[in-house]
Short mmCIF file of C-alpha atoms in Angstrom, two decimals:
data_model
loop_
_atom_site.label_atom_id
_atom_site.label_comp_id
_atom_site.label_asym_id
_atom_site.label_seq_id
_atom_site.Cartn_x
_atom_site.Cartn_y
_atom_site.Cartn_z
CA PRO A 225 104.44 91.19 48.46
CA GLU A 226 105.67 88.91 45.61
CA GLY A 227 106.11 85.47 47.65
CA PRO A 228 108.62 82.43 47.49
CA ASP A 229 107.57 81.46 43.93
CA GLY A 230 107.70 84.69 42.35
CA ALA A 231 103.57 85.01 42.41
CA PRO A 232 101.72 87.31 44.81
CA ILE A 233 101.02 86.21 48.28
CA HIS A 234 98.91 87.78 50.98
CA ILE A 235 100.02 87.70 54.49
CA PHE A 236 98.07 88.00 57.68
CA GLU A 237 99.10 87.90 61.29
CA SER A 238 101.87 89.93 62.59
CA GLY A 239 104.00 87.10 63.72
CA ALA A 240 103.74 85.79 59.94
CA ILE A 241 104.44 88.98 58.24
CA LEU A 242 107.17 89.21 60.62
CA GLN A 243 108.81 85.85 59.64
CA TYR A 244 108.09 86.17 56.01
CA LEU A 245 110.34 89.56 56.00
CA ALA A 246 112.78 88.39 58.16
CA ARG A 247 113.20 85.30 56.00
CA LYS A 248 113.34 87.26 52.67
CA THR A 249 115.49 90.12 53.98
CA GLY A 250 117.69 87.76 55.94
CA GLN A 251 117.50 90.41 58.58
CA PHE A 252 116.46 90.08 62.57
CA TYR A 253 116.36 86.53 62.40
CA GLY A 254 119.55 85.34 63.84
CA GLN A 255 122.25 83.58 61.83
CA THR A 256 122.14 79.81 62.49
CA ALA A 257 119.22 77.43 62.71
CA ARG A 258 119.12 77.40 66.43
CA ASP A 259 118.50 80.70 66.26
CA ARG A 260 115.82 80.96 63.93
CA ILE A 261 114.33 78.31 66.61
CA ALA A 262 114.91 80.74 69.32
CA VAL A 263 113.33 83.56 67.84
CA ASP A 264 110.56 81.94 66.89
CA GLN A 265 109.56 80.16 70.34
CA TRP A 266 109.58 83.98 71.75
CA LEU A 267 107.66 85.35 68.78
CA MET A 268 105.00 82.64 69.66
CA TRP A 269 105.03 83.57 73.19
CA GLN A 270 104.57 87.13 72.12
CA MET A 271 101.69 86.31 70.14
CA GLY A 272 100.16 83.44 72.30
CA GLY A 273 100.92 85.22 75.90
CA VAL A 274 102.06 88.57 76.15
CA GLY A 275 99.94 90.20 73.07
CA PRO A 276 96.61 88.32 74.75
CA MET A 277 96.99 89.28 78.03
CA ALA A 278 98.67 92.41 77.68
CA GLY A 279 95.71 93.66 75.36
CA GLN A 280 92.87 92.62 77.78
CA ALA A 281 94.88 94.17 80.56
CA HIS A 282 94.72 97.59 78.78
CA HIS A 283 90.80 96.82 77.76
CA PHE A 284 89.76 96.39 81.59
CA LEU A 285 91.96 98.91 83.10
CA LYS A 286 91.20 101.79 80.63
CA PHE A 287 88.56 100.76 78.35
CA ALA A 288 85.82 98.60 79.58
CA PRO A 289 82.41 100.35 80.22
CA GLU A 290 82.08 98.15 83.32
CA ASP A 291 84.69 98.11 86.36
CA ILE A 292 85.28 94.40 86.67
CA PRO A 293 87.76 94.08 89.21
CA TYR A 294 88.19 90.57 88.96
CA ALA A 295 89.05 91.33 85.38
CA LYS A 296 91.50 93.99 86.14
CA ASN A 297 93.19 91.52 88.85
CA ARG A 298 93.46 88.78 86.86
CA TYR A 299 94.96 90.42 83.77
CA ARG A 300 97.09 92.81 85.81
CA ALA A 301 98.52 89.85 87.62
CA GLU A 302 98.93 87.77 84.36
CA VAL A 303 100.90 90.12 82.53
CA ALA A 304 103.43 90.73 85.59
CA ARG A 305 103.78 87.16 85.70
CA LEU A 306 104.51 87.11 82.16
CA TYR A 307 107.13 90.17 82.45
CA GLY A 308 108.43 87.88 85.16
CA VAL A 309 109.30 85.24 82.60
CA LEU A 310 110.88 87.94 80.31
CA ASP A 311 113.08 89.70 82.80
CA ARG A 312 114.26 85.73 84.02
CA GLN A 313 115.04 85.57 79.91
CA LEU A 314 116.61 88.71 79.42
CA ALA A 315 119.04 87.78 82.36
CA GLN A 316 120.76 85.61 80.35
CA SER A 317 121.23 87.79 76.87
CA ASP A 318 120.75 91.21 75.72
CA TYR A 319 117.78 90.57 73.70
CA VAL A 320 114.92 87.97 73.94
CA ALA A 321 116.18 85.31 71.52
CA GLY A 322 120.16 85.84 72.27
CA ASP A 323 122.54 88.54 71.83
CA PHE A 324 121.10 89.49 68.26
CA TYR A 325 117.51 92.07 68.36
CA SER A 326 115.11 90.16 66.48
CA ILE A 327 111.55 90.14 65.10
CA ALA A 328 110.48 88.80 68.81
CA ASP A 329 112.19 91.73 70.08
CA MET A 330 110.16 94.01 67.71
CA ALA A 331 106.92 92.01 68.60
CA LEU A 332 107.21 91.84 72.70
CA TRP A 333 108.46 95.97 72.84
CA GLY A 334 105.22 97.35 71.68
CA TRP A 335 103.15 96.09 74.21
CA CYS A 336 105.59 95.82 76.64
CA SER A 337 106.52 99.65 76.29
CA LEU A 338 103.03 100.06 77.44
CA TRP A 339 103.71 98.61 80.99
CA GLU A 340 102.60 101.64 82.76
CA GLY A 341 98.99 101.45 81.23
CA GLN A 342 98.94 97.99 82.39
CA GLN A 343 99.33 99.02 85.97
CA GLN A 344 103.10 96.79 86.15
CA THR A 345 105.90 97.77 88.08
CA LEU A 346 109.62 97.36 86.98
CA GLU A 347 111.49 97.60 90.14
CA ASP A 348 111.76 94.09 90.66
CA LYS A 349 112.31 93.04 86.85
CA PRO A 350 116.18 95.12 86.09
CA HIS A 351 116.70 92.84 82.67
CA PHE A 352 113.02 93.85 81.38
CA THR A 353 113.82 97.33 82.03
CA ARG A 354 117.35 97.37 80.60
CA TRP A 355 115.87 95.96 77.43
CA LEU A 356 113.07 97.93 76.87
CA GLU A 357 115.39 101.18 77.34
CA LYS A 358 117.98 99.18 74.85
CA VAL A 359 115.53 98.44 72.32
CA GLY A 360 113.44 101.95 72.86
CA ALA A 361 117.00 103.75 71.93
CA ARG A 362 117.21 101.89 68.55
CA GLU A 363 116.76 104.66 65.80
CA GLY A 364 114.25 102.15 63.86
CA VAL A 365 112.08 101.78 66.55
CA GLN A 366 111.93 105.98 67.72
CA ARG A 367 111.06 106.42 64.19
CA GLY A 368 107.87 103.66 64.46
CA ARG A 369 106.69 105.57 67.66
CA ALA A 370 106.46 109.32 66.31
CA LEU A 371 104.31 107.63 63.44
CA HIS A 372 100.87 109.14 64.55
CA ALA A 373 102.39 109.77 68.12
CA ASP A 374 99.31 112.14 67.94
CA LYS A 375 96.63 109.80 67.51
CA ARG A 376 98.00 107.57 70.22
CA ARG A 377 97.62 110.42 72.90
CA ASP A 378 94.03 110.98 71.94
CA PRO A 379 91.60 108.63 73.04
CA THR A 380 89.01 109.21 70.97
CA ALA A 381 91.18 108.46 68.08
CA ARG A 382 90.58 104.67 69.03
CA LYS A 383 86.89 104.68 68.50
#
């Protein structure tokens, strides 16, 4: 894409791409510097915590060629802990970084929506559950999830 100085720029890492697009469009990043700091904190929390831990949970629970109970238990428990942190945060506001939908919600929802495959329970996470439903009901999220849905259901598509 066109960079800040008008010259082409190559951007990698999902969080950096989301930040670039939010800054460029002025959308999904809050209205104030304080909002943007909150969004960045939760985006980094997703990138350093939920993404890697949920990814490992999926791997060891669904795809690992051998059964490793320690790994299954470790990542299942860590994802549960992280979702507990998120539930407590969401008790304070509608969305992760405040009362506005942001790139932090976008980054988190994709992993969090797969809670069943991570062998999580939601009975003790009412705010997390509300947020999952609220974000999942957004038209843009539904359109995005519909893309290549047939490949997500086919385990051989991942190979």
